[in-house]
PDB file of N, CA and C and ligand atoms in Angstrom:
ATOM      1  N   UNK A   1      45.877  74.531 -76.039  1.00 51.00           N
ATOM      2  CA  UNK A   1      45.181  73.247 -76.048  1.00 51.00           C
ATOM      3  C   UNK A   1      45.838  72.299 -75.055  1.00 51.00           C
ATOM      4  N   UNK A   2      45.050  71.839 -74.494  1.00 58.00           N
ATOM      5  CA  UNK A   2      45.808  70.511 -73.783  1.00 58.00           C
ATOM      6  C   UNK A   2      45.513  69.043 -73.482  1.00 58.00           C
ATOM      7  N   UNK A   3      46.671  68.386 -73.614  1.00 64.00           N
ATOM      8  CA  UNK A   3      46.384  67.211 -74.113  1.00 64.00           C
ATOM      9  C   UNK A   3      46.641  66.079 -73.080  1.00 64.00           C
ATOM     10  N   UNK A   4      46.083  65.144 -72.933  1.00 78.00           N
ATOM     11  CA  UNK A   4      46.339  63.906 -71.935  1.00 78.00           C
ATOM     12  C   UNK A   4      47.204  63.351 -72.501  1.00 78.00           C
ATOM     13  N   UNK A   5      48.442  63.299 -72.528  1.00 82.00           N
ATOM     14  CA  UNK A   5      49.355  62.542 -72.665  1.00 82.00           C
ATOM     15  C   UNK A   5      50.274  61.950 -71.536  1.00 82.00           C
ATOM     16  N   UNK A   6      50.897  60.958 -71.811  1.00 88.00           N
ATOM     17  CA  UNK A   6      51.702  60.047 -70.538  1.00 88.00           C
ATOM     18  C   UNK A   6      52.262  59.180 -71.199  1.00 88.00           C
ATOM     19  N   UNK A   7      53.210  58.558 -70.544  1.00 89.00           N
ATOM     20  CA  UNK A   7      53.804  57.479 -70.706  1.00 89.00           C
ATOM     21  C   UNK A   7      52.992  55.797 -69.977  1.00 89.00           C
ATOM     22  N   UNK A   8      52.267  54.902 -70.154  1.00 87.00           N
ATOM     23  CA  UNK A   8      51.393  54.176 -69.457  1.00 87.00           C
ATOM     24  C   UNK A   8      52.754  52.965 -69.809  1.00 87.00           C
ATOM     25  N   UNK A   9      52.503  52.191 -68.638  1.00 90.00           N
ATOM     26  CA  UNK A   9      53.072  50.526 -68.820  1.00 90.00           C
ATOM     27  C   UNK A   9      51.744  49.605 -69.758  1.00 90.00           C
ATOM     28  N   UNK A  10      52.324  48.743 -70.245  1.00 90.00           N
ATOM     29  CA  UNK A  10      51.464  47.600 -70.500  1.00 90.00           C
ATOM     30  C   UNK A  10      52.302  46.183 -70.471  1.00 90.00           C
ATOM     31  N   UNK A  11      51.436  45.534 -69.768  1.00 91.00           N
ATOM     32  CA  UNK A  11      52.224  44.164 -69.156  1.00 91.00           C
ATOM     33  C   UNK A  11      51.818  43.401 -70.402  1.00 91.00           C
ATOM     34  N   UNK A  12      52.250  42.561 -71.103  1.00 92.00           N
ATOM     35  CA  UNK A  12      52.096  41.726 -71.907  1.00 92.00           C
ATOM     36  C   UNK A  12      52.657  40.218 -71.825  1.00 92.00           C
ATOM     37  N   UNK A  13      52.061  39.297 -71.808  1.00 93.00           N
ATOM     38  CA  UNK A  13      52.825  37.891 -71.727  1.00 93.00           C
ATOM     39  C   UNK A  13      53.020  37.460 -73.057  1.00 93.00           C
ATOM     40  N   UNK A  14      54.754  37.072 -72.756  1.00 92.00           N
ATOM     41  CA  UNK A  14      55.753  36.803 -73.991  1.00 92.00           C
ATOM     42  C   UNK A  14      55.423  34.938 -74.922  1.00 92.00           C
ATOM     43  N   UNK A  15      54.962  34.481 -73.547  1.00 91.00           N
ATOM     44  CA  UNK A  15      55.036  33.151 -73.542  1.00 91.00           C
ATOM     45  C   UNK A  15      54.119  32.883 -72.925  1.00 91.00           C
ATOM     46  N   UNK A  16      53.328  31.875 -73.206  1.00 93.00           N
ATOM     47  CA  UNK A  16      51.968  31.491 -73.067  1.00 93.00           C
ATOM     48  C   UNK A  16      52.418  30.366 -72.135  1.00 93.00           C
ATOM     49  N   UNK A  17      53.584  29.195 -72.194  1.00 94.00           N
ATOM     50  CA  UNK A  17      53.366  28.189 -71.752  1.00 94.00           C
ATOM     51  C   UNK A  17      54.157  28.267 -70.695  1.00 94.00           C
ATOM     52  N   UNK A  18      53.817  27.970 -69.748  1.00 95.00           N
ATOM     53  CA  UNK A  18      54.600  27.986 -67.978  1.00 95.00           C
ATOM     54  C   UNK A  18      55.506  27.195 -67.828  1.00 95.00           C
ATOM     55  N   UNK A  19      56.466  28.567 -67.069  1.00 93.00           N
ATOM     56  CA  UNK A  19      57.476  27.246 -66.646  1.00 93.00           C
ATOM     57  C   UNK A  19      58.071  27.325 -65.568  1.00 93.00           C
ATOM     58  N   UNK A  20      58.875  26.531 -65.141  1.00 92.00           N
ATOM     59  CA  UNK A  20      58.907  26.276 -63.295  1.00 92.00           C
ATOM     60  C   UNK A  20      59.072  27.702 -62.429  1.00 92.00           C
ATOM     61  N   UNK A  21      58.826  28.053 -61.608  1.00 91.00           N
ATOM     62  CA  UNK A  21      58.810  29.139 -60.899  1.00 91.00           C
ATOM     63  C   UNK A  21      60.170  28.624 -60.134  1.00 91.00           C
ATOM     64  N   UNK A  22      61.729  29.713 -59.983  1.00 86.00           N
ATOM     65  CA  UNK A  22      62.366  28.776 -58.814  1.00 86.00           C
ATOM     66  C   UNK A  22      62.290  28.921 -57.341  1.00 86.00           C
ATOM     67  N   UNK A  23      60.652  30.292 -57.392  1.00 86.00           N
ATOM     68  CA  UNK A  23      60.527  30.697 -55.850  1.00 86.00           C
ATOM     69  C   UNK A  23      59.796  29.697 -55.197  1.00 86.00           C
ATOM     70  N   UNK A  24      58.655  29.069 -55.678  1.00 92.00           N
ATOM     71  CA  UNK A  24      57.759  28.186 -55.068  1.00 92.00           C
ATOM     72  C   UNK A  24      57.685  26.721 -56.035  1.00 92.00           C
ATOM     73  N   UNK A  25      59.044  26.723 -57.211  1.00 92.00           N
ATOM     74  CA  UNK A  25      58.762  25.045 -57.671  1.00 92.00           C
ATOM     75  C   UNK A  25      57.772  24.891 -58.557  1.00 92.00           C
ATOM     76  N   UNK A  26      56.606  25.318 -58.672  1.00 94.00           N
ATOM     77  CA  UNK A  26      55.596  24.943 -59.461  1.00 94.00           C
ATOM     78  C   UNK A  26      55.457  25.680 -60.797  1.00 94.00           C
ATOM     79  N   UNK A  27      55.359  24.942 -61.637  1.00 95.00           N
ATOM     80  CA  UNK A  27      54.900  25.116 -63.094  1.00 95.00           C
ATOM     81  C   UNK A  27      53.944  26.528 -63.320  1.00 95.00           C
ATOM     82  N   UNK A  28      54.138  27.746 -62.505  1.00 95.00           N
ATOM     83  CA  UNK A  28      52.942  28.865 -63.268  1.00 95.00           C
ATOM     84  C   UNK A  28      53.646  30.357 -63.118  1.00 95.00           C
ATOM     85  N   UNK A  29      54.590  29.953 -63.912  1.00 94.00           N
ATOM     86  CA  UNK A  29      55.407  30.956 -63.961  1.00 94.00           C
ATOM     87  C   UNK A  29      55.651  31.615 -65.311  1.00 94.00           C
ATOM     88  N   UNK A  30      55.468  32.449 -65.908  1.00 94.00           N
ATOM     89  CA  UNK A  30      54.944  33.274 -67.176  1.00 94.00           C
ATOM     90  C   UNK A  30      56.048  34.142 -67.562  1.00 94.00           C
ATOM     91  N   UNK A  31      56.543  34.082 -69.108  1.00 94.00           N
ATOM     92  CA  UNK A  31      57.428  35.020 -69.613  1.00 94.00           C
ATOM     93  C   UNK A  31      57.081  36.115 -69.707  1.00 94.00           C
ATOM     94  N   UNK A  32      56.870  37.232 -69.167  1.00 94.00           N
ATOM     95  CA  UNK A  32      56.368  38.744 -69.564  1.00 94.00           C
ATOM     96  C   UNK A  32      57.275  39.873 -69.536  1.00 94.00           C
ATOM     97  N   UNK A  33      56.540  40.669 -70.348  1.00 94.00           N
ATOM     98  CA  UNK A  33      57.153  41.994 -70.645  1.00 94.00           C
ATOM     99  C   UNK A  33      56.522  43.019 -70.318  1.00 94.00           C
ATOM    100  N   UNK A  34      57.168  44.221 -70.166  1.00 93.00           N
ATOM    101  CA  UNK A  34      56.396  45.191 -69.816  1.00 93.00           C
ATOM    102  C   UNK A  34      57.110  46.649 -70.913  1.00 93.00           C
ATOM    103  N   UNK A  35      56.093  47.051 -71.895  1.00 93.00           N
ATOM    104  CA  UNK A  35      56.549  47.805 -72.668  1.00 93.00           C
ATOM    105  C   UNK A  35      55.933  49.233 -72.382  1.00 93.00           C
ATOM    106  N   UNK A  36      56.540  50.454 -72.315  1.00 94.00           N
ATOM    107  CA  UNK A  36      55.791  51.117 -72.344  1.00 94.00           C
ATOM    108  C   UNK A  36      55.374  52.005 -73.249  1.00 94.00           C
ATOM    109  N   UNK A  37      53.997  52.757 -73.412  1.00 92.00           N
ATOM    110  CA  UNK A  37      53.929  53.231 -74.698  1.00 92.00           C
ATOM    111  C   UNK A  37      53.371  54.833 -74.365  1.00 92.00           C
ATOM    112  N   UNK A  38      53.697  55.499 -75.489  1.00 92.00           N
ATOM    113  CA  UNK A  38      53.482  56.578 -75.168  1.00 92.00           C
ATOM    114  C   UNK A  38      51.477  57.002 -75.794  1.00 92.00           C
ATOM    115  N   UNK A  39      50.539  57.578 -74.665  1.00 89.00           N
ATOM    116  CA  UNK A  39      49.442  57.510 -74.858  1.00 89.00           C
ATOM    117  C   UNK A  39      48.939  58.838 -74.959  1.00 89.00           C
ATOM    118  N   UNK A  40      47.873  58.848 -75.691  1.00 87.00           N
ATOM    119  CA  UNK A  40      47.025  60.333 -75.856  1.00 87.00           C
ATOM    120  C   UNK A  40      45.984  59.687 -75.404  1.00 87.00           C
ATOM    121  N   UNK A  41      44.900  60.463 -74.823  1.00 84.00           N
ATOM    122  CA  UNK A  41      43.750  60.346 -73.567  1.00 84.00           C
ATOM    123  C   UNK A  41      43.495  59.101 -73.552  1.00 84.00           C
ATOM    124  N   UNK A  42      44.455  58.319 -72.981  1.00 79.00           N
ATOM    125  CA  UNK A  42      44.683  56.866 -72.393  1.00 79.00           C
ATOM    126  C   UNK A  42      44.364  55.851 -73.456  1.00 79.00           C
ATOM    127  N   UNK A  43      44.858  56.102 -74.851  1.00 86.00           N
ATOM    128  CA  UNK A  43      44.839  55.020 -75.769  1.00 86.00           C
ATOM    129  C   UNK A  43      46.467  54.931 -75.971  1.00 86.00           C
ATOM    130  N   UNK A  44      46.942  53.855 -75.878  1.00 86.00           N
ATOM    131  CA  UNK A  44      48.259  53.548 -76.245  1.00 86.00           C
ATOM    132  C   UNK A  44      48.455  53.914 -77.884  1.00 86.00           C
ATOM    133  N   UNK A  45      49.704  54.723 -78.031  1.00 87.00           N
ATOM    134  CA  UNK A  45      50.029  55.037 -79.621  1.00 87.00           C
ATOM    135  C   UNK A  45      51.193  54.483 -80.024  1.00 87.00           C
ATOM    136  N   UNK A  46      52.257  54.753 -79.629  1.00 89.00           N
ATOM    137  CA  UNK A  46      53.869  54.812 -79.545  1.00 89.00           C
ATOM    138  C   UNK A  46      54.604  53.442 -78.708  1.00 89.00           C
ATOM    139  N   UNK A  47      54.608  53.047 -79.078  1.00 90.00           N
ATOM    140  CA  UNK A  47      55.766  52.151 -78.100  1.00 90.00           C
ATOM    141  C   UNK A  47      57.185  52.944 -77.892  1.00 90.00           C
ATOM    142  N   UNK A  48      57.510  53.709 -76.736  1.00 91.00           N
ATOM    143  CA  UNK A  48      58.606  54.068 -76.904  1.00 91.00           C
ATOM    144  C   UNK A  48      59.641  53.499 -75.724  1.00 91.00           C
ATOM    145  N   UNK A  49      59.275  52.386 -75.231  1.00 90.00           N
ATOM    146  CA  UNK A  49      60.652  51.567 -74.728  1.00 90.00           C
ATOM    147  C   UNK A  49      59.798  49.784 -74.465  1.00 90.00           C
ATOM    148  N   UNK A  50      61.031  49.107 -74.987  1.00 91.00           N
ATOM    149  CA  UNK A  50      60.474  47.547 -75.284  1.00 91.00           C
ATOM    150  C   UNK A  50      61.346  47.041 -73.935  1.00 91.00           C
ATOM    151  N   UNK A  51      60.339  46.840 -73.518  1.00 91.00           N
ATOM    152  CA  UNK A  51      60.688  45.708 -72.353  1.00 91.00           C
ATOM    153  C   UNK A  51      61.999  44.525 -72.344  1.00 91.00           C
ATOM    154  N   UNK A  52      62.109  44.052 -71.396  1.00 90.00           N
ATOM    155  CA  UNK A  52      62.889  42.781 -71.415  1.00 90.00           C
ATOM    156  C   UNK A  52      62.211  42.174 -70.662  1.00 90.00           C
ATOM    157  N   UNK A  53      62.109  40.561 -71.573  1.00 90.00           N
ATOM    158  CA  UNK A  53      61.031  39.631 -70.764  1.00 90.00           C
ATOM    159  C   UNK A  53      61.593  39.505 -69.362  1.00 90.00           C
ATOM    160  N   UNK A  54      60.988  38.799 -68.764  1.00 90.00           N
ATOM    161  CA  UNK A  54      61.306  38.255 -67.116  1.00 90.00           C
ATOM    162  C   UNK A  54      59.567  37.272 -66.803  1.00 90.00           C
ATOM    163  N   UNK A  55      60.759  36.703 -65.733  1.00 90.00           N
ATOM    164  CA  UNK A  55      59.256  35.335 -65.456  1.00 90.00           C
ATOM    165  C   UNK A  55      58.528  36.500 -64.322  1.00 90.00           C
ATOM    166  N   UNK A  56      57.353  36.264 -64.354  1.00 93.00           N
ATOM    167  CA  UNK A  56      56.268  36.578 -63.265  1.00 93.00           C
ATOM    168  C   UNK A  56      55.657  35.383 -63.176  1.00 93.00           C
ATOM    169  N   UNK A  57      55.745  35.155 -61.707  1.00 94.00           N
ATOM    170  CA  UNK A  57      55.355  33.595 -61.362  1.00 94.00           C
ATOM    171  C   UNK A  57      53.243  34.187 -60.962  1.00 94.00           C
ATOM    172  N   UNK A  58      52.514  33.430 -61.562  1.00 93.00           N
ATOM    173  CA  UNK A  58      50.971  33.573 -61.140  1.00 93.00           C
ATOM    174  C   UNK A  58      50.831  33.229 -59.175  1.00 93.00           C
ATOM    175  N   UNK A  59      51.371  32.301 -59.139  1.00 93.00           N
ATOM    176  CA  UNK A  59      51.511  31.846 -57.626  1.00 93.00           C
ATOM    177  C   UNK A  59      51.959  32.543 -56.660  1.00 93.00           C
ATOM    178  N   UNK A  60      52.946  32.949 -57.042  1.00 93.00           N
ATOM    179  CA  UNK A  60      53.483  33.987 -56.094  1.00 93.00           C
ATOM    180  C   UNK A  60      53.365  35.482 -56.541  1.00 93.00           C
ATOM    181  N   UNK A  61      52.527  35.680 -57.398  1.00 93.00           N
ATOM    182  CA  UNK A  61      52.280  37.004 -57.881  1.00 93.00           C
ATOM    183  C   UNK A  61      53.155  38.146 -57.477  1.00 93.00           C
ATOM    184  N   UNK A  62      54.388  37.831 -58.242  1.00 91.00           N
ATOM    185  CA  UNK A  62      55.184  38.843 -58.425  1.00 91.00           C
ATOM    186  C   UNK A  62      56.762  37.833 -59.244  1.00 91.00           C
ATOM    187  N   UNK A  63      57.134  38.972 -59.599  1.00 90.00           N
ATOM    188  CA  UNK A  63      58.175  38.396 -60.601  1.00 90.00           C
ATOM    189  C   UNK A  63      59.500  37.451 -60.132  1.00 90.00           C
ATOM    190  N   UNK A  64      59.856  36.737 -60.654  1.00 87.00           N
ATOM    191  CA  UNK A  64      60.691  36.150 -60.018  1.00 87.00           C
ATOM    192  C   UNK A  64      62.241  36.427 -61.201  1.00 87.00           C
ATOM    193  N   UNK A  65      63.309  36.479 -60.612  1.00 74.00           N
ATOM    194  CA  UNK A  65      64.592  36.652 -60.836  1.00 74.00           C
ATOM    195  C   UNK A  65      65.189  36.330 -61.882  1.00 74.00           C
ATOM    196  N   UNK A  66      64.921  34.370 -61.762  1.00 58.00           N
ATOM    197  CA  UNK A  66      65.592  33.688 -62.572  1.00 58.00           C
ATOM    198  C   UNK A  66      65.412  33.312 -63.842  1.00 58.00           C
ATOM    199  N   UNK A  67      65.852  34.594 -64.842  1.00 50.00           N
ATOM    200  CA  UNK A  67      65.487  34.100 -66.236  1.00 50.00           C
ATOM    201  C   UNK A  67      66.046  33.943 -66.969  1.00 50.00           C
ATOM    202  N   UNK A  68      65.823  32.663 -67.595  1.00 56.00           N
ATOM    203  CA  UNK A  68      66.463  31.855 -68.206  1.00 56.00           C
ATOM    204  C   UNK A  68      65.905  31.889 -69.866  1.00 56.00           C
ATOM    205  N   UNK A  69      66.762  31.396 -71.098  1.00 57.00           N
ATOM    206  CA  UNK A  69      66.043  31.777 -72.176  1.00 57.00           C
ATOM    207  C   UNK A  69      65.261  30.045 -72.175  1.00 57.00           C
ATOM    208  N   UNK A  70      64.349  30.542 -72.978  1.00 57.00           N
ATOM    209  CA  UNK A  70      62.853  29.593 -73.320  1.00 57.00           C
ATOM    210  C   UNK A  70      63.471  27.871 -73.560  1.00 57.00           C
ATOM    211  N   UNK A  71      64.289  27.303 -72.718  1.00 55.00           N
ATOM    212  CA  UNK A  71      63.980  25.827 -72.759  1.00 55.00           C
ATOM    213  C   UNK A  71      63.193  25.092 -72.737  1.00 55.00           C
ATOM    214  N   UNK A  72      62.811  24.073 -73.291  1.00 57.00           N
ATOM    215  CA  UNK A  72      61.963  23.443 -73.096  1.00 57.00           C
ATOM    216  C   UNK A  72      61.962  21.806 -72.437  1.00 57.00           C
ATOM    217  N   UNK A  73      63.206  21.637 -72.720  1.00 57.00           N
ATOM    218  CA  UNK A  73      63.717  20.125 -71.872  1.00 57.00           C
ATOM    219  C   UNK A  73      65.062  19.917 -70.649  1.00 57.00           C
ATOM    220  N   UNK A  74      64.772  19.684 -70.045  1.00 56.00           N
ATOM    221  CA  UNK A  74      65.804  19.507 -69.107  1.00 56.00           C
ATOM    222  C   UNK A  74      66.989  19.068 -70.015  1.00 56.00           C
ATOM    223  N   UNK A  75      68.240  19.837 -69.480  1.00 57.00           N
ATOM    224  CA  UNK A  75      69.305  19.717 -70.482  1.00 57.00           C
ATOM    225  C   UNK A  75      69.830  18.377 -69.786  1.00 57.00           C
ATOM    226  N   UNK A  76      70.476  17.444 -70.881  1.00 58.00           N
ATOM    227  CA  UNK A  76      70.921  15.606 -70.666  1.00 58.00           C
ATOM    228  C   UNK A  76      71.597  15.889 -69.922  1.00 58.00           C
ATOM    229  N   UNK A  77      71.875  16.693 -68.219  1.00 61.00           N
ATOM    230  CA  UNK A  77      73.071  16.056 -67.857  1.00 61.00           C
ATOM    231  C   UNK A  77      73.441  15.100 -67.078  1.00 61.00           C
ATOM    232  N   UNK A  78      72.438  13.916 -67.278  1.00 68.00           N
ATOM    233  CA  UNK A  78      72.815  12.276 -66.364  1.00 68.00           C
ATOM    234  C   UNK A  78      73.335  12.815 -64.982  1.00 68.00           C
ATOM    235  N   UNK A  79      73.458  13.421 -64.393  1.00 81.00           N
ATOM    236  CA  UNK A  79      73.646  13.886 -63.027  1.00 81.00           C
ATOM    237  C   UNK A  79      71.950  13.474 -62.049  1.00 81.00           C
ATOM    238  N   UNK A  80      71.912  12.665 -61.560  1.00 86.00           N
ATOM    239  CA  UNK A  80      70.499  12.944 -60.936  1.00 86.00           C
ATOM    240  C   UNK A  80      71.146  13.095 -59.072  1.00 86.00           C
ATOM    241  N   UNK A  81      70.120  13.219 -58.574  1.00 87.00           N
ATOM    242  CA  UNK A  81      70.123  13.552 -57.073  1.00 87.00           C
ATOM    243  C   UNK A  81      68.634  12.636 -56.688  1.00 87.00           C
ATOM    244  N   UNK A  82      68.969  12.486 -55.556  1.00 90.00           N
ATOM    245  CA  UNK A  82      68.258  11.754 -54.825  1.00 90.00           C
ATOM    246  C   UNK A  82      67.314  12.710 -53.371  1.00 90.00           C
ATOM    247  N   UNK A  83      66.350  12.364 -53.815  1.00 91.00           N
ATOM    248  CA  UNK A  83      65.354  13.684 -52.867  1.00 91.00           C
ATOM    249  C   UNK A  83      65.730  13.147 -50.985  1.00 91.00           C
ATOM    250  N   UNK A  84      66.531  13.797 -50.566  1.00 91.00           N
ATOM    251  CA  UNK A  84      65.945  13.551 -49.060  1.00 91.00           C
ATOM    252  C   UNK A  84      65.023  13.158 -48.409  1.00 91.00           C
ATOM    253  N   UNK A  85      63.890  14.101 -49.095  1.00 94.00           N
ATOM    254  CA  UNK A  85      62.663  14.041 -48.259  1.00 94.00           C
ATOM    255  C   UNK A  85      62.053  12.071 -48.456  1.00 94.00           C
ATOM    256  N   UNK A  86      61.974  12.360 -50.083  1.00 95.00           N
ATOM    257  CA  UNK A  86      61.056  11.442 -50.431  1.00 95.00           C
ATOM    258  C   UNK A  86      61.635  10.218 -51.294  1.00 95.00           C
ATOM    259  N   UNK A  87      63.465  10.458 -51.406  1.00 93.00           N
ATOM    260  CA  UNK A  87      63.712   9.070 -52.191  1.00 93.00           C
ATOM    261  C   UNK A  87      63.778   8.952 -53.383  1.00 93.00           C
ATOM    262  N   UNK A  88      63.199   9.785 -53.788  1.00 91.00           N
ATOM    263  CA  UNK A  88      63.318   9.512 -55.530  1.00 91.00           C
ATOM    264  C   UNK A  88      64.177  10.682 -56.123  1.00 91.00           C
ATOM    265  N   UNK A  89      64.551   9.982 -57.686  1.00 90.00           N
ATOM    266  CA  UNK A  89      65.779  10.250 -58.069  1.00 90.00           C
ATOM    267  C   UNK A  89      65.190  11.556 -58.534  1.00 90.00           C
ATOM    268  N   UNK A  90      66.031  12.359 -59.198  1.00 89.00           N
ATOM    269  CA  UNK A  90      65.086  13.220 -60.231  1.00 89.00           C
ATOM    270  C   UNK A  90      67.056  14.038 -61.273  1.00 89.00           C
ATOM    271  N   UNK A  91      66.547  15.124 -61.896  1.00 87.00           N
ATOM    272  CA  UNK A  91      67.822  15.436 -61.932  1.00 87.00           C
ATOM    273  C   UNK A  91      68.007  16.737 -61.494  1.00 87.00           C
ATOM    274  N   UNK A  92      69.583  16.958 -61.670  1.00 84.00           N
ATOM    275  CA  UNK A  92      70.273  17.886 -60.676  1.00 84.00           C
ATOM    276  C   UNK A  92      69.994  18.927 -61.067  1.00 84.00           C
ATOM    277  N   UNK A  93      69.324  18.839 -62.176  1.00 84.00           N
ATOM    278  CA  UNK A  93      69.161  20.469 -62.710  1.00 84.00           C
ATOM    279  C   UNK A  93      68.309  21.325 -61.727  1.00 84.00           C
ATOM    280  N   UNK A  94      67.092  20.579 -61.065  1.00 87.00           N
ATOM    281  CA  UNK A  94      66.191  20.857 -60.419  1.00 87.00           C
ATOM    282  C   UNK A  94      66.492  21.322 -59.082  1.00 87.00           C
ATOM    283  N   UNK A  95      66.252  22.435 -58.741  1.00 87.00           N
ATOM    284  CA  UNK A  95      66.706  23.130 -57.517  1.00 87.00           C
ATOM    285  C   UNK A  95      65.628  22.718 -56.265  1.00 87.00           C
ATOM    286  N   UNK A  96      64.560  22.141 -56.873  1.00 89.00           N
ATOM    287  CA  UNK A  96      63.630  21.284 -55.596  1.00 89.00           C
ATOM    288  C   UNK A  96      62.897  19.977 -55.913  1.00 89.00           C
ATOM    289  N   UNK A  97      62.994  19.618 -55.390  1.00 92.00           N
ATOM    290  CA  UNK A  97      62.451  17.733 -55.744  1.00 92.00           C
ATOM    291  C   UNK A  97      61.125  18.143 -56.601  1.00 92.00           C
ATOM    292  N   UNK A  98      60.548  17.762 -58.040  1.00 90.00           N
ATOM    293  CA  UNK A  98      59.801  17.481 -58.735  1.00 90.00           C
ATOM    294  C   UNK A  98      58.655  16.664 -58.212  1.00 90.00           C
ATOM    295  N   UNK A  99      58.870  15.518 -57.179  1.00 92.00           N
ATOM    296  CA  UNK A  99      58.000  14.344 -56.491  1.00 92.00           C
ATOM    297  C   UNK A  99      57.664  15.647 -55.642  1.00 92.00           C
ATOM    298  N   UNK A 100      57.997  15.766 -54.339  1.00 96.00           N
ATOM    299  CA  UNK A 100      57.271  16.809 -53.235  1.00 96.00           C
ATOM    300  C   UNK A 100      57.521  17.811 -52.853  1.00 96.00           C
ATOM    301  N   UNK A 101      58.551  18.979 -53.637  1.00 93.00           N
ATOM    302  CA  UNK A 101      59.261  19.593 -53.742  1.00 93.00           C
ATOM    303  C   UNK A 101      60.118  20.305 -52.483  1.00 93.00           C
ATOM    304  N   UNK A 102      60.542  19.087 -51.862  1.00 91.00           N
ATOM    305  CA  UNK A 102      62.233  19.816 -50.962  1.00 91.00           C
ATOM    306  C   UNK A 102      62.420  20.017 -51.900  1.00 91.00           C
ATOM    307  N   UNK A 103      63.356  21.208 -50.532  1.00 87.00           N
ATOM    308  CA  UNK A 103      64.554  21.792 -51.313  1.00 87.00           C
ATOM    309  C   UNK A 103      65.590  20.949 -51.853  1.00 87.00           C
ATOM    310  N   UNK A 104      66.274  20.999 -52.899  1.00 73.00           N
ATOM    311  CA  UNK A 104      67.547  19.878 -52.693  1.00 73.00           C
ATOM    312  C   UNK A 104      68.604  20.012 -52.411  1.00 73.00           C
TER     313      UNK A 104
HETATM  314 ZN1   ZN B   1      56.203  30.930 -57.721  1.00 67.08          ZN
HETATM  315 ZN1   ZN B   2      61.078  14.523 -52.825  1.00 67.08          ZN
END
């Protein structure tokens, strides 16, 4: 007898709500996972290895590096920087101006 079996990926998003991408700055950057499962004639059955999340930025459609666990507020550290480009303050946490995004 023979059977269609395989190992298939399935991409799944961990986190629904976006958060900064640090390749291109912008907010559409997605927690996902990629688990794979073990399938009989291409229906997923088995999960037999669980992913580790990582951001995949929508914008730059492809994953980006920097992952960080699920914050949601810029951490207090009263450090701000002052944008080159455009003057305004923002804070240091931010690796590109928030107003027009230089680099900082
Ligand atoms: Zn991006
Ligand atoms: Zn700026």
């Amino acid at each position: 007898m023979f059977l269609i079996a395989g190992v298939q990926p399935k991409t799944r998003r961990v986190d629904e709500s976006p958060q900064r991408c640090p390749s291109c700055g912008l907010a559409q950057a997605y927690a996902t996972r990629v688990d794979h499962y073990l399938s009989l004639f291409f229906i997923p059955l088995v999960r037999v290895k669980k992913g580790t999340p990582f951001l995949f930025c929508d914008r730059c459609g492809r994953p980006v590096d920097d992952v960080r666990p699920p914050a949601r507020e810029v951490p207090p550290s009263g450090a701000e920087t002052v944008c080159v480009a455009c003057n305004k303050a923002f804070d240091s946490s931010y690796s590109y101006c928030p107003h027009c995004g230089q680099r900082a």
